[in-house]
PDB file of C-alpha atoms in Angstrom:
ATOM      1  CA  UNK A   1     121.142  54.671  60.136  1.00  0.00           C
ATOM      2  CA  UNK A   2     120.349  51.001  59.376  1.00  0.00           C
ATOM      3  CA  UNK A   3     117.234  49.919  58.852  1.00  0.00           C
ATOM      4  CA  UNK A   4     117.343  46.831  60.254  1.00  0.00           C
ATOM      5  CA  UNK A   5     118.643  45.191  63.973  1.00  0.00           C
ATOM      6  CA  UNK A   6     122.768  43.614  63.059  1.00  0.00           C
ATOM      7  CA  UNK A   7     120.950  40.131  64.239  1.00  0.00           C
ATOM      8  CA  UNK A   8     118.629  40.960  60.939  1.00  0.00           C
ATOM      9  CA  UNK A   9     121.428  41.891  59.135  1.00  0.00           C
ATOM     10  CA  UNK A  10     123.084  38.195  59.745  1.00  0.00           C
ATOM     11  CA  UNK A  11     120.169  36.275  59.363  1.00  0.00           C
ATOM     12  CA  UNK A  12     119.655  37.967  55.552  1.00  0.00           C
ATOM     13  CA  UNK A  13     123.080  39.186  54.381  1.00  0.00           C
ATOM     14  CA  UNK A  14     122.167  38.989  50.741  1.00  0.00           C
ATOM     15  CA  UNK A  15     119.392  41.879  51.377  1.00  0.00           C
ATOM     16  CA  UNK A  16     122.288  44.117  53.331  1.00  0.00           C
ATOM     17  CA  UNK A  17     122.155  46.960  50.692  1.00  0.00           C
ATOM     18  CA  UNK A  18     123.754  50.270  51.578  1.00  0.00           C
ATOM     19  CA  UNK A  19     121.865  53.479  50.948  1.00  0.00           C
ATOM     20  CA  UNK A  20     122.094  57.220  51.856  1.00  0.00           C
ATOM     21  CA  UNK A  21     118.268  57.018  52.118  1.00  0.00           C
ATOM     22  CA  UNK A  22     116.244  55.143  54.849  1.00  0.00           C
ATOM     23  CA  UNK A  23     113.659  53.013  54.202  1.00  0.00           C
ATOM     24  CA  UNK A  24     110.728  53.970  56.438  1.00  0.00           C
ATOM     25  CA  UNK A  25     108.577  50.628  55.653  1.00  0.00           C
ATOM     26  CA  UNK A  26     111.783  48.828  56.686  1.00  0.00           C
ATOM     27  CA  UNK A  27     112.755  50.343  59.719  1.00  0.00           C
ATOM     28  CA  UNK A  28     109.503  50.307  60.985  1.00  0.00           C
ATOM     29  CA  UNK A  29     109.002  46.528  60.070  1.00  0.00           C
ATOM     30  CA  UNK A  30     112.419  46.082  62.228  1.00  0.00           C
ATOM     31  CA  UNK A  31     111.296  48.207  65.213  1.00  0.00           C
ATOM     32  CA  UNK A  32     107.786  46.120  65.278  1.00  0.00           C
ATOM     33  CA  UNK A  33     109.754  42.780  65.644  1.00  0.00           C
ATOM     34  CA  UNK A  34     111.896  43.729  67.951  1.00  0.00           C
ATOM     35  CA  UNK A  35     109.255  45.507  69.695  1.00  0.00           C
ATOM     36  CA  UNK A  36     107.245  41.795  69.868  1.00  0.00           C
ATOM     37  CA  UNK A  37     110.296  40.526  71.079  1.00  0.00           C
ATOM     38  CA  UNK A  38     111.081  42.714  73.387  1.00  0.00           C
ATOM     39  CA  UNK A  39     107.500  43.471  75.107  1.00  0.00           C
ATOM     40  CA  UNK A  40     107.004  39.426  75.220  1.00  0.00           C
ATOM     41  CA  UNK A  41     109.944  38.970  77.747  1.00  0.00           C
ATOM     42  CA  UNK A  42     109.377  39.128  81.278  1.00  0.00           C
ATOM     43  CA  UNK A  43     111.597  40.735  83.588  1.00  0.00           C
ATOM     44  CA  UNK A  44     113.814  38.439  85.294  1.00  0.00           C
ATOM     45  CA  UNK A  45     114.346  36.220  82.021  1.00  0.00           C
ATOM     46  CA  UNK A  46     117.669  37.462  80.187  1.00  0.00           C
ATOM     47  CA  UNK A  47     120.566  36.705  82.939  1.00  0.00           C
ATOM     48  CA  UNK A  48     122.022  39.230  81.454  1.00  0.00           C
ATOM     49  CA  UNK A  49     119.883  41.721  81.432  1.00  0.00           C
ATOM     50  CA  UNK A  50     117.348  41.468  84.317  1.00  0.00           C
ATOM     51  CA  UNK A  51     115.706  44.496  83.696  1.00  0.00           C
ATOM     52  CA  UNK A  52     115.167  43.389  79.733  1.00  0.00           C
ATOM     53  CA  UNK A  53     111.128  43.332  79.195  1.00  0.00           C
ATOM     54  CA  UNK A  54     107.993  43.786  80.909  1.00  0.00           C
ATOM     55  CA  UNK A  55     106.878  42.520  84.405  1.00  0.00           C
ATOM     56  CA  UNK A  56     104.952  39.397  84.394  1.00  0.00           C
ATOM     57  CA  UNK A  57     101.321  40.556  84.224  1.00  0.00           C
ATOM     58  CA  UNK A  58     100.441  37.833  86.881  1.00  0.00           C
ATOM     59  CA  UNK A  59     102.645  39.598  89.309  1.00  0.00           C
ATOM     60  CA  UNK A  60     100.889  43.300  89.057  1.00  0.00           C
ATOM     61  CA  UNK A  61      97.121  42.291  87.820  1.00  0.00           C
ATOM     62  CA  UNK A  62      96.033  41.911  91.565  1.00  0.00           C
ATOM     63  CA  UNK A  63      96.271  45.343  91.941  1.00  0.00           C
ATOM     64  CA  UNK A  64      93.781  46.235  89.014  1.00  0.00           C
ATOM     65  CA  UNK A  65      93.185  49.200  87.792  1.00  0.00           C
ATOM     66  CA  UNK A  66      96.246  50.651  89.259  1.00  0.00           C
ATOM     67  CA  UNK A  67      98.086  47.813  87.402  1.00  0.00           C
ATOM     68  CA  UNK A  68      96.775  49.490  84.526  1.00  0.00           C
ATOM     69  CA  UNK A  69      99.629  52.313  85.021  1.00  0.00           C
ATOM     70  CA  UNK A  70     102.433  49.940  85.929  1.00  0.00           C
ATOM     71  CA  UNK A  71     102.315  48.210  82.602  1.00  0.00           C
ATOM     72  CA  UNK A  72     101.993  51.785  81.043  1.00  0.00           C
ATOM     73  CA  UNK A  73     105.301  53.492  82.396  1.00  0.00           C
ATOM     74  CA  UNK A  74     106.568  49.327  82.428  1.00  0.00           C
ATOM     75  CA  UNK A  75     106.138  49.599  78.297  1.00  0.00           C
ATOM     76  CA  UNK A  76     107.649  53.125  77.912  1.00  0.00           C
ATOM     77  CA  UNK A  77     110.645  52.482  80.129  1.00  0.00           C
ATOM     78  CA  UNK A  78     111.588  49.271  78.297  1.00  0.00           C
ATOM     79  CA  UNK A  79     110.641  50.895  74.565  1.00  0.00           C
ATOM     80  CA  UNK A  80     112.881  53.996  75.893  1.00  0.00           C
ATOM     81  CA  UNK A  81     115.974  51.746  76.866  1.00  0.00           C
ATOM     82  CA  UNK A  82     115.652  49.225  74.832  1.00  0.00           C
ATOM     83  CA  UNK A  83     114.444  50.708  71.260  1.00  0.00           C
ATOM     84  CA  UNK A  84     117.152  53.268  70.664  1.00  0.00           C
ATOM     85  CA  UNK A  85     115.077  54.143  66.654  1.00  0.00           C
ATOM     86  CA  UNK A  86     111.926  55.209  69.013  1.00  0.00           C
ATOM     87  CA  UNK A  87     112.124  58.835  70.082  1.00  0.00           C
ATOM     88  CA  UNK A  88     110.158  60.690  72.678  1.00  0.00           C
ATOM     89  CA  UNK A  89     108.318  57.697  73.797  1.00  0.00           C
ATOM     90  CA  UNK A  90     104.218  58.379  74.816  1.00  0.00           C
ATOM     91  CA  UNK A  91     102.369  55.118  75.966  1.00  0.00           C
ATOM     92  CA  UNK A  92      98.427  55.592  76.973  1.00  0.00           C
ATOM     93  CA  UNK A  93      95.923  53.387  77.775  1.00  0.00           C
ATOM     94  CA  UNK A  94      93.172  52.939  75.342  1.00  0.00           C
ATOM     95  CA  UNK A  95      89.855  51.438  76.881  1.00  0.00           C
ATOM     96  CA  UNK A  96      88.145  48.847  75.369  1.00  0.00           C
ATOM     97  CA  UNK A  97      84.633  48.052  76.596  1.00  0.00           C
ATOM     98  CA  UNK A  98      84.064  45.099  74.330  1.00  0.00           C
ATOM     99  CA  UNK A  99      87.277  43.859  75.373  1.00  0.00           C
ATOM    100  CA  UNK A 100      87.784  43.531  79.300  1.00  0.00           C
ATOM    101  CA  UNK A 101      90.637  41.158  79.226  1.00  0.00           C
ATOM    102  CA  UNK A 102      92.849  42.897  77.158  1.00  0.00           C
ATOM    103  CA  UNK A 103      94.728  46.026  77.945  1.00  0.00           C
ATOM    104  CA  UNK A 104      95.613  48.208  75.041  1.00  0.00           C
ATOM    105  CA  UNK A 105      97.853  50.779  74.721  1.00  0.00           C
ATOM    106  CA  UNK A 106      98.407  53.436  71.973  1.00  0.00           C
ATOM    107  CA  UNK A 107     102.494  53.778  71.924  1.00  0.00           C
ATOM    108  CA  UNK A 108     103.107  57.518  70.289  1.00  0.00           C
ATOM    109  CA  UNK A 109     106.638  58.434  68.832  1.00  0.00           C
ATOM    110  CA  UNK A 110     109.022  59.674  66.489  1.00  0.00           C
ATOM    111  CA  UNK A 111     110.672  57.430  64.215  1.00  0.00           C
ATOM    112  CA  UNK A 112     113.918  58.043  64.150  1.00  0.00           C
ATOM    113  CA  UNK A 113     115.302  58.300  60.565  1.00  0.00           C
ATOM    114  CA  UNK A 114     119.071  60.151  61.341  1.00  0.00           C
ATOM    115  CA  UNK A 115     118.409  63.527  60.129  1.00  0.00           C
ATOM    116  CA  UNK A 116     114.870  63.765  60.141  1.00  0.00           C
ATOM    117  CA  UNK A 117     111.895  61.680  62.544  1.00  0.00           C
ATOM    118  CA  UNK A 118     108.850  60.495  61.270  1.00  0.00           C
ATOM    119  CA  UNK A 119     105.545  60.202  63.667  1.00  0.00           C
ATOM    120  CA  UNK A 120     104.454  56.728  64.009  1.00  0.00           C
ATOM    121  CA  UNK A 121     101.762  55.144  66.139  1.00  0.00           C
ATOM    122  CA  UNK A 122     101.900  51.985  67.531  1.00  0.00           C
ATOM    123  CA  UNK A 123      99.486  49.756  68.966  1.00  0.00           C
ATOM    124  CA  UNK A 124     100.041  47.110  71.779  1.00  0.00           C
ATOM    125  CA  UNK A 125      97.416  44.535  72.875  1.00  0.00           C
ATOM    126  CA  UNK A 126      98.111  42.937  76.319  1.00  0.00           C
ATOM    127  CA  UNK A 127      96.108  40.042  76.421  1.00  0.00           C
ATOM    128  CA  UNK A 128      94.797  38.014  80.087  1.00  0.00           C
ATOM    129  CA  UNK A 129      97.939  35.208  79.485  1.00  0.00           C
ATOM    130  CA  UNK A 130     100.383  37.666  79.020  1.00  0.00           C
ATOM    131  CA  UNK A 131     100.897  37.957  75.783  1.00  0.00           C
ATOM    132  CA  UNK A 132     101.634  41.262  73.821  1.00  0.00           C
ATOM    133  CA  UNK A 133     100.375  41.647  70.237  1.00  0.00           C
ATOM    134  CA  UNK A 134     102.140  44.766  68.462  1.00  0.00           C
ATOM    135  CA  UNK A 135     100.549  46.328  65.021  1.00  0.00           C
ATOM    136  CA  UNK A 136     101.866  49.725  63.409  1.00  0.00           C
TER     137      UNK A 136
END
């Protein structure tokens, strides 16, 4: 299983080493940027794709707090389709009192690492603009 996305491997084919082992740090690294990348496209954007990424925020935060939801199964449909390393895919909303205009969510899932999977926990911070900060 490569570590990293083929774009990555491309953009940095001096780093392409082939192993029999998988490094965690690495894959993880990869799934977090495409993860950015991925959760800061709206719907509607990639011709190609029109499903790629997450509903504009503008377009569901009139309906607050059940817009709260839609962004929730919005992020876990996307990871599941479009993260193929993420495995059994949990996303819950993590209230933040000191932080109204921000939406968090705690993303909960199994790393997958071929033979074995590896827990990980990821953390996604919707901000009022738009905007979608990721952090393992």
């Amino acid at each position: 299983m490569p570590e990293r996305r083929l774009l990555e491997r491309i953009r940095d084919p001096e780093s392409g080493r082939r192993s029999s082992e998988v490094d965690t740090r690495l894959l993880l690294r990869s799934v977090l940027n495409n993860l950015q990348r991925i959760l800061n496209t709206r719907q509607g954007n990639v011709p190609i794709q029109k499903d790629f990424g997450i509903p504009d925020f503008s377009d569901v935060v009139h309906t607050f707090p059940e817009s709260i939801l839609t962004m929730q199964q919005a992020i876990r449909k996307t990871i599941n389709r479009y993260e193929p390393r993420l495995k059994n895919v949990r996303v819950k909303f993590v209230p933040q009192e000191e932080d109204i205009f921000t939406l968090h969510f705690e993303v909960i899932a199994q790393l997958d690492l071929g033979k074995d999977k590896s827990p990980v926990t990821i953390f996604t911070e919707l901000s009022s603009d738009g905007t979608v900060k990721v952090r393992g």
